[in-house]
Backbone as numpy.savetxt, mean C-alpha at the origin, in Angstrom:
# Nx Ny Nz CAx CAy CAz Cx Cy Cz
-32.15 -23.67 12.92 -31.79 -22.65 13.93 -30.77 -21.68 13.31
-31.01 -20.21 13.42 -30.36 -19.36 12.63 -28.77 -19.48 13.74
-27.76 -19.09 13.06 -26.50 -18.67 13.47 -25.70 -17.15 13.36
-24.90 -16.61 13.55 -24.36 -15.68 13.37 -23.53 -15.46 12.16
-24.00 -14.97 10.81 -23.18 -15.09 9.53 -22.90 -14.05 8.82
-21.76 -14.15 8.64 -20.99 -12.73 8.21 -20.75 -12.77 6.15
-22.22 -13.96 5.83 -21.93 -13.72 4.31 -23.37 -13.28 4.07
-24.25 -12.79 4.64 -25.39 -12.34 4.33 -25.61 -11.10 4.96
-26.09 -10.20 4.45 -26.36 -9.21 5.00 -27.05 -8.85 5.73
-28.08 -9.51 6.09 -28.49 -9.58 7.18 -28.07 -10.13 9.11
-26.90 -10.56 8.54 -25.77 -11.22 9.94 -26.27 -12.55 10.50
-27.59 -12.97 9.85 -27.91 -14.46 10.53 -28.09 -15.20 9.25
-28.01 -16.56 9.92 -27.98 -17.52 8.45 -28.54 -18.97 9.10
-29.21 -19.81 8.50 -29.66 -21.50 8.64 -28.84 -22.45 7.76
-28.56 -23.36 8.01 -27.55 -23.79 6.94 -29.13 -24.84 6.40
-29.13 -25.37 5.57 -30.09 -26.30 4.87 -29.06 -28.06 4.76
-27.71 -27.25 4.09 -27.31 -28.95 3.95 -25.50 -28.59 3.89
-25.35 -29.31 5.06 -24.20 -29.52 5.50 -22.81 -29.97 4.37
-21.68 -29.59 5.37 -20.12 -30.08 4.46 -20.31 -31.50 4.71
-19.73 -32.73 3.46 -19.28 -33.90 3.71 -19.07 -34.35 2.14
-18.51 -35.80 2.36 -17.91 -35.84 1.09 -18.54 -35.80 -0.30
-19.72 -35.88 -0.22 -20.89 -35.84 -1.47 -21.17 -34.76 -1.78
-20.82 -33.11 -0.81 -21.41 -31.93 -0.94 -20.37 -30.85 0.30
-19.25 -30.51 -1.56 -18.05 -29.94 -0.63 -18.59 -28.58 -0.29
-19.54 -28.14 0.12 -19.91 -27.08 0.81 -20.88 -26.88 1.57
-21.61 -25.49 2.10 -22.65 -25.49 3.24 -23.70 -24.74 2.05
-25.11 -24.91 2.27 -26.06 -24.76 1.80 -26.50 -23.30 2.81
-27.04 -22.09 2.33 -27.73 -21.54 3.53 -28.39 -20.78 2.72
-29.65 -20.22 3.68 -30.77 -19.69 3.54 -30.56 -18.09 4.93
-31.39 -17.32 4.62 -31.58 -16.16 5.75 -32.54 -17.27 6.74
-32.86 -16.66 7.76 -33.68 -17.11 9.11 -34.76 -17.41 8.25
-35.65 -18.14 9.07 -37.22 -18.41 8.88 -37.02 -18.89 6.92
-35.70 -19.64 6.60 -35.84 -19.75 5.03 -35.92 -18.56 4.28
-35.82 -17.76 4.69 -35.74 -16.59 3.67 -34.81 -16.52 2.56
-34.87 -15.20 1.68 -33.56 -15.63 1.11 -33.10 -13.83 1.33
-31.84 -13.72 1.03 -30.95 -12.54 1.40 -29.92 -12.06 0.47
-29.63 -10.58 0.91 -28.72 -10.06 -0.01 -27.08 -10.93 0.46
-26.43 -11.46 -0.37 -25.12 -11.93 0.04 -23.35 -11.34 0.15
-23.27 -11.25 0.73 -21.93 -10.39 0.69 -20.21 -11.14 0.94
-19.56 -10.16 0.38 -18.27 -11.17 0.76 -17.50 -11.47 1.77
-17.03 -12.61 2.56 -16.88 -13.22 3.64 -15.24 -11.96 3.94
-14.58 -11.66 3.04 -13.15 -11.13 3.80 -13.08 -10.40 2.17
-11.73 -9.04 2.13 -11.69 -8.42 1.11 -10.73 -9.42 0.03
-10.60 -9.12 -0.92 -10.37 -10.11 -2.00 -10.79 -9.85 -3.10
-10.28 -10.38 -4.32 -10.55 -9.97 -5.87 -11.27 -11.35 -6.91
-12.09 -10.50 -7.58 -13.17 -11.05 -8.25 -12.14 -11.96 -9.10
-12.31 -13.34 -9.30 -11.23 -14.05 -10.18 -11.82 -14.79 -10.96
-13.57 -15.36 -10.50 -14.52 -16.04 -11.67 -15.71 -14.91 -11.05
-16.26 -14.93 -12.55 -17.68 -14.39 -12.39 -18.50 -15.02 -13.45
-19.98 -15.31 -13.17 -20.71 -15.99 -13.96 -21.82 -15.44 -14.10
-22.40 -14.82 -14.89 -23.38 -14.56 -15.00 -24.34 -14.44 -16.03
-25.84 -14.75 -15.50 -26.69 -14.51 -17.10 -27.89 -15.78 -17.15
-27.33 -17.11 -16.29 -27.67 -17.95 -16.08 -28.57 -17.85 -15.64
-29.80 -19.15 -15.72 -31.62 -19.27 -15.18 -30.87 -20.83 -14.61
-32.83 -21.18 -14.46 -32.34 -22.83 -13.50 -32.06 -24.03 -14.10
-31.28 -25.09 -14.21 -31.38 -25.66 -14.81 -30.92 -26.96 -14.34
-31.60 -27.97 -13.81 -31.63 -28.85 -12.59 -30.48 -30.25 -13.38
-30.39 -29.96 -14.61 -29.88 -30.90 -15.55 -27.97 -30.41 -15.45
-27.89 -29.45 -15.52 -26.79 -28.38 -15.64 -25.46 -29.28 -15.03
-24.07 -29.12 -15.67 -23.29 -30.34 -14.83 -21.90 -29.10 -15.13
-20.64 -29.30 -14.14 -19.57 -28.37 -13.99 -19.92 -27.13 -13.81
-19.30 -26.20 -14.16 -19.30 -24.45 -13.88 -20.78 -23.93 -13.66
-21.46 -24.55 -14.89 -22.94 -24.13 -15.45 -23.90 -24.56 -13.96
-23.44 -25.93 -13.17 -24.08 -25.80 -11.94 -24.14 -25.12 -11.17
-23.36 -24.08 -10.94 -23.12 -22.96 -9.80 -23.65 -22.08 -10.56
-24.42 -21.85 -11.49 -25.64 -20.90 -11.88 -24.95 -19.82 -12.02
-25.10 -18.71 -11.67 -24.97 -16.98 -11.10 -24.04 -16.92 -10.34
-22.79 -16.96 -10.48 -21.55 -17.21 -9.02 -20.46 -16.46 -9.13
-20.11 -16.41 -8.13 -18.60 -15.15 -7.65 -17.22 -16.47 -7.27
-16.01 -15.81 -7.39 -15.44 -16.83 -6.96 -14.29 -15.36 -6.68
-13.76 -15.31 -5.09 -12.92 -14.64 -4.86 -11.56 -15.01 -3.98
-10.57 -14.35 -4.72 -9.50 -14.70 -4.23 -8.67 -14.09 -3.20
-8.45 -14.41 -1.66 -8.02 -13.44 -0.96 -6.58 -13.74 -0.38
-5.58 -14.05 -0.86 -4.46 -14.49 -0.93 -4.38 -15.54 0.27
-3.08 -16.12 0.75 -2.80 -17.11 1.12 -3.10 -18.20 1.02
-3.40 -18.26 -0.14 -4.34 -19.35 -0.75 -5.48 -19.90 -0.71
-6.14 -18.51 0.26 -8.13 -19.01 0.54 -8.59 -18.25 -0.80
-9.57 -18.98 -1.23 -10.59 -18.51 -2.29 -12.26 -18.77 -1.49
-13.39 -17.88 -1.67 -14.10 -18.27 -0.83 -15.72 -18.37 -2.21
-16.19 -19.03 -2.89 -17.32 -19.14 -4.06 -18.54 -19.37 -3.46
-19.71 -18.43 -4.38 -20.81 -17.87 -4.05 -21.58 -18.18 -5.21
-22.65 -19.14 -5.05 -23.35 -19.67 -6.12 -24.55 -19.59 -6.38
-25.65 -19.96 -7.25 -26.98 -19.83 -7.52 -27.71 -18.37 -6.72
-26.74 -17.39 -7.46 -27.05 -16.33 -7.25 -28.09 -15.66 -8.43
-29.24 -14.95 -8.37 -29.99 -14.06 -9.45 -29.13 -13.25 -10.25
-29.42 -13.55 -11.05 -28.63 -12.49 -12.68 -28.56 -11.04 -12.31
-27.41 -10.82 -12.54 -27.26 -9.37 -12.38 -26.56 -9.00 -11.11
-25.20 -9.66 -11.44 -24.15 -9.86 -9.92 -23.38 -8.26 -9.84
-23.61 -7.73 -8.80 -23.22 -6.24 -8.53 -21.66 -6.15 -8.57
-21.03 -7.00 -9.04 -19.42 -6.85 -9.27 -19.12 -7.60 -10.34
-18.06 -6.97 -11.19 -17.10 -7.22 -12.52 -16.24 -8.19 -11.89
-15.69 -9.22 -12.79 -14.38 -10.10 -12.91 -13.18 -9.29 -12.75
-12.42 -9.16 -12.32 -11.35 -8.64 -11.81 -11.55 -7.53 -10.94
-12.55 -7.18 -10.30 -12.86 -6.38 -9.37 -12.27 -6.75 -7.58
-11.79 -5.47 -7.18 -11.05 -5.79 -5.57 -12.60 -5.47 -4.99
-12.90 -6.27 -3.96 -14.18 -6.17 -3.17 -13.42 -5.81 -1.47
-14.04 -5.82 -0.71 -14.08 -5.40 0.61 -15.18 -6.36 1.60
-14.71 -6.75 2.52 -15.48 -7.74 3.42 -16.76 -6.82 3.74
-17.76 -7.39 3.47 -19.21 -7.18 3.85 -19.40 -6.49 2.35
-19.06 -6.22 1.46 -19.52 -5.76 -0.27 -20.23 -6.33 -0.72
-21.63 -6.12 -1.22 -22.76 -6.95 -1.81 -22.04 -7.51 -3.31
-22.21 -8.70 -3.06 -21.68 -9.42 -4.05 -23.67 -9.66 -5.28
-24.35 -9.68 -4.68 -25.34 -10.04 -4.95 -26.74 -10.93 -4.26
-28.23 -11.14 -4.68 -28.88 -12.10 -4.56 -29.18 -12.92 -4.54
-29.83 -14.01 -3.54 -29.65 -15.83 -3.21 -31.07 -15.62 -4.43
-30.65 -16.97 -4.97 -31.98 -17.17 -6.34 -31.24 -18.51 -6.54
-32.13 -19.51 -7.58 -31.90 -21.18 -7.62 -31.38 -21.37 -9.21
-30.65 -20.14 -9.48 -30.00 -20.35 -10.84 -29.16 -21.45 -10.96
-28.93 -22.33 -12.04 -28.02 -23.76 -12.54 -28.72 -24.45 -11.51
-27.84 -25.77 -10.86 -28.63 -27.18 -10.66 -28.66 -27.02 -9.21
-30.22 -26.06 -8.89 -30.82 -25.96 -7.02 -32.03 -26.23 -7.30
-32.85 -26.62 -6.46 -34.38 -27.21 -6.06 -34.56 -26.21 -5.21
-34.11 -24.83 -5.30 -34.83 -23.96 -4.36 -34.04 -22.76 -3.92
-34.08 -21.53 -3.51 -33.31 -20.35 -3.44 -32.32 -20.81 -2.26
-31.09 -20.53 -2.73 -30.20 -20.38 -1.23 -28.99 -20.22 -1.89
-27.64 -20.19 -1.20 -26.52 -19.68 -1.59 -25.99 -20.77 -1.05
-24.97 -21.37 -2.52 -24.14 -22.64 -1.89 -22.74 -21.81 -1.85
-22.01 -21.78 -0.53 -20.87 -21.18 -0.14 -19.63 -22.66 -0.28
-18.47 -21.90 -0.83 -17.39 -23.16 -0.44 -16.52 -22.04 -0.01
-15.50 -22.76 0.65 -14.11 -22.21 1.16 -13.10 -22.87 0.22
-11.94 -22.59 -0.50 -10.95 -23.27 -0.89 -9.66 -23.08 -0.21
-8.71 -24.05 -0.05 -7.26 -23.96 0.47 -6.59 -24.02 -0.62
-5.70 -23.44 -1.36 -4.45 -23.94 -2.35 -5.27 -25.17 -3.20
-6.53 -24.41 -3.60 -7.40 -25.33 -4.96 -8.20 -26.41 -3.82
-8.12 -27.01 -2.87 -9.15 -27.67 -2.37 -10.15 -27.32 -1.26
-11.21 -28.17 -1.60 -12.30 -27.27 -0.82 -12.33 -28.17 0.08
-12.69 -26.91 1.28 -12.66 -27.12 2.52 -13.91 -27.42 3.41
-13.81 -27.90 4.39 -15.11 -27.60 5.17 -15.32 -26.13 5.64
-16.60 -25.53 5.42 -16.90 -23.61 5.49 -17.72 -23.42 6.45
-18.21 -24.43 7.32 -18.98 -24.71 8.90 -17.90 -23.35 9.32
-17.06 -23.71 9.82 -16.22 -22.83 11.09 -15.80 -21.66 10.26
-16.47 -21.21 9.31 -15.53 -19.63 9.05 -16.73 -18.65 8.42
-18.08 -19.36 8.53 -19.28 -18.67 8.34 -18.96 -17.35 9.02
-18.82 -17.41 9.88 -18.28 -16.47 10.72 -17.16 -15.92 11.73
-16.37 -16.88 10.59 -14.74 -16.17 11.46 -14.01 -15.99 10.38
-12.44 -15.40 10.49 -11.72 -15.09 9.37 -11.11 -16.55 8.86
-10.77 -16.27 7.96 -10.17 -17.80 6.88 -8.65 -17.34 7.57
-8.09 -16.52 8.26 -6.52 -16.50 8.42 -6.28 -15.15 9.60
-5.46 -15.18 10.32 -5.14 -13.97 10.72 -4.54 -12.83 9.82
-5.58 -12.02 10.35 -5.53 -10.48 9.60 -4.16 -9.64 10.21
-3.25 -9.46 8.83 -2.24 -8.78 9.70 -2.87 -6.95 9.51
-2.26 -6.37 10.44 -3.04 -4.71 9.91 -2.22 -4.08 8.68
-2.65 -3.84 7.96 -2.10 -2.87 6.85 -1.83 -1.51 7.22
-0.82 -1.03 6.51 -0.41 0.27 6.57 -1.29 1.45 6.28
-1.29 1.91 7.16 -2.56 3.36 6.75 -2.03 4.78 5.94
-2.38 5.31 5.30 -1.90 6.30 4.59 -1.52 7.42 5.61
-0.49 8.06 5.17 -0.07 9.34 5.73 0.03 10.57 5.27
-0.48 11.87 6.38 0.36 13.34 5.56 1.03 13.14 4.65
1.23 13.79 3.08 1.95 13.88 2.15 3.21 15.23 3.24
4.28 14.95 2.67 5.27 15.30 2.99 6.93 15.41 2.13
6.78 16.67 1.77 8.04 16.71 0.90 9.58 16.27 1.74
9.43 16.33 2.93 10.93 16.34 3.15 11.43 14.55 3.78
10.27 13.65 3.23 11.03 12.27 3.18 9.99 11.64 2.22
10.80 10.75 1.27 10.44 10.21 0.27 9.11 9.39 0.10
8.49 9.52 -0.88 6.65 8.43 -0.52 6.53 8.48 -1.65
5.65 7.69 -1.63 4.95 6.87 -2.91 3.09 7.09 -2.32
2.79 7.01 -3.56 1.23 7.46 -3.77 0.73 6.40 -4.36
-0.35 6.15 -3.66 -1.38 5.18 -4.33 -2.57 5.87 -4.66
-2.43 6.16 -6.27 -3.75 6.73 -6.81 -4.86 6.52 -6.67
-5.81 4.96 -6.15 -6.73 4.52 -6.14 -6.88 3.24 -5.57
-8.09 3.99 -5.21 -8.60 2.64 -4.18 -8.86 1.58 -4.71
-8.85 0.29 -3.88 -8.84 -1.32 -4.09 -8.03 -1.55 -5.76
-6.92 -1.28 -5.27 -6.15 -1.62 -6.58 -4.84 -2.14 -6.68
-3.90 -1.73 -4.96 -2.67 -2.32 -4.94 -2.64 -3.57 -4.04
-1.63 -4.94 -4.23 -2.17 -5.47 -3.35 -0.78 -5.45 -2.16
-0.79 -5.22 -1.13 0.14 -5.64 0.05 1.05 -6.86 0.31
2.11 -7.21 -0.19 2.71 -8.04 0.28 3.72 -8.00 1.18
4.46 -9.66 2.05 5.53 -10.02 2.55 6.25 -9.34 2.34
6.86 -9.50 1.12 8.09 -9.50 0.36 7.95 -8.45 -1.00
9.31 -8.26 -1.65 9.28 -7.97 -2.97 9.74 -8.71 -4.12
8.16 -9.56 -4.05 8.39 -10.68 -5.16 6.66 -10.72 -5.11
6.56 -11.12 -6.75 4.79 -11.62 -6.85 4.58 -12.56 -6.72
5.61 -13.49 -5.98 5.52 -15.13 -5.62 5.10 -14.56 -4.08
5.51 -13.55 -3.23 5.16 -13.84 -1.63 3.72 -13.73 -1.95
3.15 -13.65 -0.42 2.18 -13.56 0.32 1.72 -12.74 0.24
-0.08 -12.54 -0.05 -0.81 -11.16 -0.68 -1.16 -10.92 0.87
-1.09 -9.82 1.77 -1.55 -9.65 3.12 -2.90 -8.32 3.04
-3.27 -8.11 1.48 -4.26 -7.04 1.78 -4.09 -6.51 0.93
-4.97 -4.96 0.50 -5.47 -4.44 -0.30 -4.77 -3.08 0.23
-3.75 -1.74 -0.40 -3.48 -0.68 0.00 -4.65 0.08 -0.44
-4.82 1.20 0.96 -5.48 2.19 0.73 -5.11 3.44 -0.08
-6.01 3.93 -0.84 -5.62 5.16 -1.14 -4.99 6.35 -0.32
-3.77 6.98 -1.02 -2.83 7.75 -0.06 -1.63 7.38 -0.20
-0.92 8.46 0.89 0.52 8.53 0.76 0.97 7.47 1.46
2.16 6.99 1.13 3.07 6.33 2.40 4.51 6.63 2.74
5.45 6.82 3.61 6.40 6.59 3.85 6.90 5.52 2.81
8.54 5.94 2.61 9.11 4.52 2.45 9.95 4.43 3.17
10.04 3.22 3.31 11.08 2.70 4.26 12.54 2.05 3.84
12.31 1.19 2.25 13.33 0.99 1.60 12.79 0.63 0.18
13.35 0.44 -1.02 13.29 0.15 -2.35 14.08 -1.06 -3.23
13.64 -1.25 -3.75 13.38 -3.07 -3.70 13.95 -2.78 -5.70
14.69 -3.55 -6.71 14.35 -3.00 -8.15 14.30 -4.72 -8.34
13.63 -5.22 -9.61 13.85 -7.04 -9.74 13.90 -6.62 -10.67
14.03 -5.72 -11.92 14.12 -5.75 -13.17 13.03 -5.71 -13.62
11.85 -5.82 -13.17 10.39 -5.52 -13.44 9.78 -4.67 -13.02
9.72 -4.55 -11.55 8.79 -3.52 -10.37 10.05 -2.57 -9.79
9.77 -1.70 -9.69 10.31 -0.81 -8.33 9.25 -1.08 -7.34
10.01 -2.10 -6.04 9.15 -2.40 -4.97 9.39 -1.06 -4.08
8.18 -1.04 -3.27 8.12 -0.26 -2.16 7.78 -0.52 -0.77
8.91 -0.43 0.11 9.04 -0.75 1.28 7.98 0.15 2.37
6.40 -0.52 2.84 5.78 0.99 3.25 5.78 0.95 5.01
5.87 -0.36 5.00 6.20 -0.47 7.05 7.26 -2.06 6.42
7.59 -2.04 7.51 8.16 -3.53 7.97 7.59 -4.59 7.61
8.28 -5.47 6.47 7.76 -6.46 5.65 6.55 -6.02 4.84
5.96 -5.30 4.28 5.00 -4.83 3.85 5.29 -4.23 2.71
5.19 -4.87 1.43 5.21 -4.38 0.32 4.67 -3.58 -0.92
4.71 -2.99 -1.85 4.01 -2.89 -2.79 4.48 -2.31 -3.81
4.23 -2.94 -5.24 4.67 -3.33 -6.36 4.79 -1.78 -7.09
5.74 -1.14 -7.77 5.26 0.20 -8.87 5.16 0.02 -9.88
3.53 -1.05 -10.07 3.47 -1.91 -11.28 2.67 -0.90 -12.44
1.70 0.26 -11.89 0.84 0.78 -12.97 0.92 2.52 -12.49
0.09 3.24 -13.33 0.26 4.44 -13.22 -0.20 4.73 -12.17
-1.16 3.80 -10.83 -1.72 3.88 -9.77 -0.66 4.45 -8.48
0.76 4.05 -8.90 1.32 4.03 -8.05 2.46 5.08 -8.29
2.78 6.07 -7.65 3.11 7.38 -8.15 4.69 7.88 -7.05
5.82 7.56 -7.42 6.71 7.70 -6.40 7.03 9.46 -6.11
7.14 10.24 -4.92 7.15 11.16 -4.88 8.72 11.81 -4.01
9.64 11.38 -4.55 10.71 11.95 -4.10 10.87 12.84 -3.26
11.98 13.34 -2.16 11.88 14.33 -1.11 12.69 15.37 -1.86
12.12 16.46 -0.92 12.45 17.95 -1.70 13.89 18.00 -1.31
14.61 18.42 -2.14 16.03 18.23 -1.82 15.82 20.27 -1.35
16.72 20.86 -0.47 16.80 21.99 0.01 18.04 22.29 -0.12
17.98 23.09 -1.60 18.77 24.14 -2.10 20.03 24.57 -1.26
21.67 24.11 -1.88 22.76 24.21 -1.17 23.26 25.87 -1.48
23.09 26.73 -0.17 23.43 27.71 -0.78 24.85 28.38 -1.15
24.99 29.35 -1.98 26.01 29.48 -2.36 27.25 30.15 -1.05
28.31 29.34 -1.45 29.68 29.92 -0.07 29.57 31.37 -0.54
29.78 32.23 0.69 29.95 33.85 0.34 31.29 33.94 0.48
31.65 34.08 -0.81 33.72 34.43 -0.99 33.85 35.48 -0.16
35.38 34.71 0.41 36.20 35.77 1.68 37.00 36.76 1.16
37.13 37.83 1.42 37.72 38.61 0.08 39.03 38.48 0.95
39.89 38.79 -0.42 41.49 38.59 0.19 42.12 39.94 1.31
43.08 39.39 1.95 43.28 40.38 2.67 44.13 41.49 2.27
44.08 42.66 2.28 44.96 43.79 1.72 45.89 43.59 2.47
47.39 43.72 1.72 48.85 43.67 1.90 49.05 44.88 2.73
49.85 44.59 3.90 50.34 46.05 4.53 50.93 46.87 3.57
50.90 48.21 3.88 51.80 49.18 3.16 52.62 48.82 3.69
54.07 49.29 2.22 55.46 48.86 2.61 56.02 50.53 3.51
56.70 50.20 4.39 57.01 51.54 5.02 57.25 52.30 4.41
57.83 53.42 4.15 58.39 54.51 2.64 60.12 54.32 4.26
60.79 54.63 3.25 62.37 55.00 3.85 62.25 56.04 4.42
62.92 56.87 5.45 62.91 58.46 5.02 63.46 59.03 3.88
63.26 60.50 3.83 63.54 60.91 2.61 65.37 61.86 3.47
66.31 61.92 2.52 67.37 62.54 3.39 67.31 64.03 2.74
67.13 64.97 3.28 67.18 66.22 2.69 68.24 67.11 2.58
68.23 68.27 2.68 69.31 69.33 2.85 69.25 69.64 4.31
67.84 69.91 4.24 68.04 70.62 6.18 67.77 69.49 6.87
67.39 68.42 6.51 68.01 67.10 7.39 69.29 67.29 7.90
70.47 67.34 6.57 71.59 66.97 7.08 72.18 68.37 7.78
71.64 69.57 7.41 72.44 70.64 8.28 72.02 69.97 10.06
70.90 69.65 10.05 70.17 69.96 11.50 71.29 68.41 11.92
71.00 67.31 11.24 72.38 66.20 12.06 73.20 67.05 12.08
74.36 67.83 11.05 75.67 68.25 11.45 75.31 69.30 12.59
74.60 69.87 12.89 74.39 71.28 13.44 74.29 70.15 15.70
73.38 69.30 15.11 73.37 68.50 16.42 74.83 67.72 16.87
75.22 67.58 15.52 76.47 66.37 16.17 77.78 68.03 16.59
77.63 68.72 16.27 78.99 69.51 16.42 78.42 70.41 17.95
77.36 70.53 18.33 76.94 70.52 19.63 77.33 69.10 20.38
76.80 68.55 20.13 77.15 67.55 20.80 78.57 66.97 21.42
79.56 67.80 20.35 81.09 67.41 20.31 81.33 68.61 21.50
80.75 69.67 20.90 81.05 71.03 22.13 80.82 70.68 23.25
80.13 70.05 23.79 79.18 69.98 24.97 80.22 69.02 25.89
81.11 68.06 24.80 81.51 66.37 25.38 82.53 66.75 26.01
83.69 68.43 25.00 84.89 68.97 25.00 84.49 70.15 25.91
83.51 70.65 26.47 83.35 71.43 27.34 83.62 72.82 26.75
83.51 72.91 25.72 83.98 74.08 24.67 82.99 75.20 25.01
């Protein structure tokens, strides 16, 4: 009976042979046994790739998983994709994106028949992958979306897509929470360990200024203009004295000896 599955591209899936302790993963096929294009369960980076491999029912370790992907999507889920056909549509160290054709179900290394053996891993052990066929391996926190470039507060540029990864913290020990998009961001604060200039792009949300991908863009500082000098103030003129003349002093004597006439009734 088909189910709802978010590693095939087609969205439905049959499982053939169940999780338990003899067979740490789920076996599946498309509906009606078919076989299907396969894609990746959540975004995450290519960390094994195998390819080149035919069938080989004898085949024992790595060489059994034939044609296989093995991706790493931090918090310690890894999710591996096996007895896939030669000619896997993604490179080893490649960032993928949930629903990205990883490749074709085919019975490459040790299968009796086309299908895709899926595992889930926790922190290196494999898990039962029944319950996440179609749900997330963790809660998705949202990542920061790029913004308007903007000179008048500080950002950092991410040159290219699927290339930075999002963390907690500013340390390459926290928690990988995602893949930054191409674009600008705000910063919020700056982080130095002697290695990275971290970048603060929302609240708890990190990312490393580990390669030329990542491009810090300083704010426009706006030009202090120059003080316009007060010019000094001009000194009052000093009064001039009068000047004492000749007919100055006749016209005083000429007033004061009236004046005497006038007092004497003369």
């Amino acid at each position: 009976m088909s189910r709802s599955c978010r590693i095939l591209k087609s969205g439905q899936c049959e499982t053939t042979q169940g999780f338990s302790d003899a067979h740490l993963a789920n076996d599946i096929v498309g509906p009606g046994y078919t076989l299907d294009t396969i894609v990746a369960h959540t975004d995450g980076k290519v960390v094994f790739h195998q390819d080149g491999l035919n069938n080989d029912t004898s085949s024992t370790g790595n060489a059994s998983y034939g044609n296989c992907i093995k991706l790493d999507h931090g918090k310690g889920y890894e999710t591996l994709y096996a007895h896939m056909q030669k000619g896997l549509y993604v490179s080893n160290g490649q960032y993928v994106k949930k629903g990205q054709e990883l490749g074709y179900m085919s019975n490459t290394g040790r299968a009796f028949g086309g299908h895709l053996h899926f595992e889930v891993r926790k922190d290196g052990v494999r898990i039962d992958p029944t319950e996440f066929v179609d749900k997330d391996l963790f809660t998705i926190i949202e990542l920061p979306n790029p913004v308007e470039i903007n000179d008048k507060v500080n950002q950092v540029e991410i040159a290219w897509d699927d290339t930075m990864r999002v963390r907690t913290d500013h340390s390459t020990n926290s928690e990988i929470i995602g893949i930054a998009k191409k674009g600008y961001y705000n910063i919020v604060s700056t982080y130095e360990d002697g290695e990275f200039t971290w970048y603060e792009v929302e609240k708890g949300k990190w990312i490393a200024g580990a390669s030329d991908c990542v491009v810090y863009h300083p704010l426009k500082e706006e030009p202090i203009p120059e003080p316009t000098p007060t010019p000094e103030p001009k000194p009052e003129p000093t009064p001039k004295e009068p000047e004492i003349t000749e007919n100055f002093i006749k016209r005083f004597f000429k007033a004061l000896i009236d004046l005497i006439k006038k007092w004497l009734n003369l």
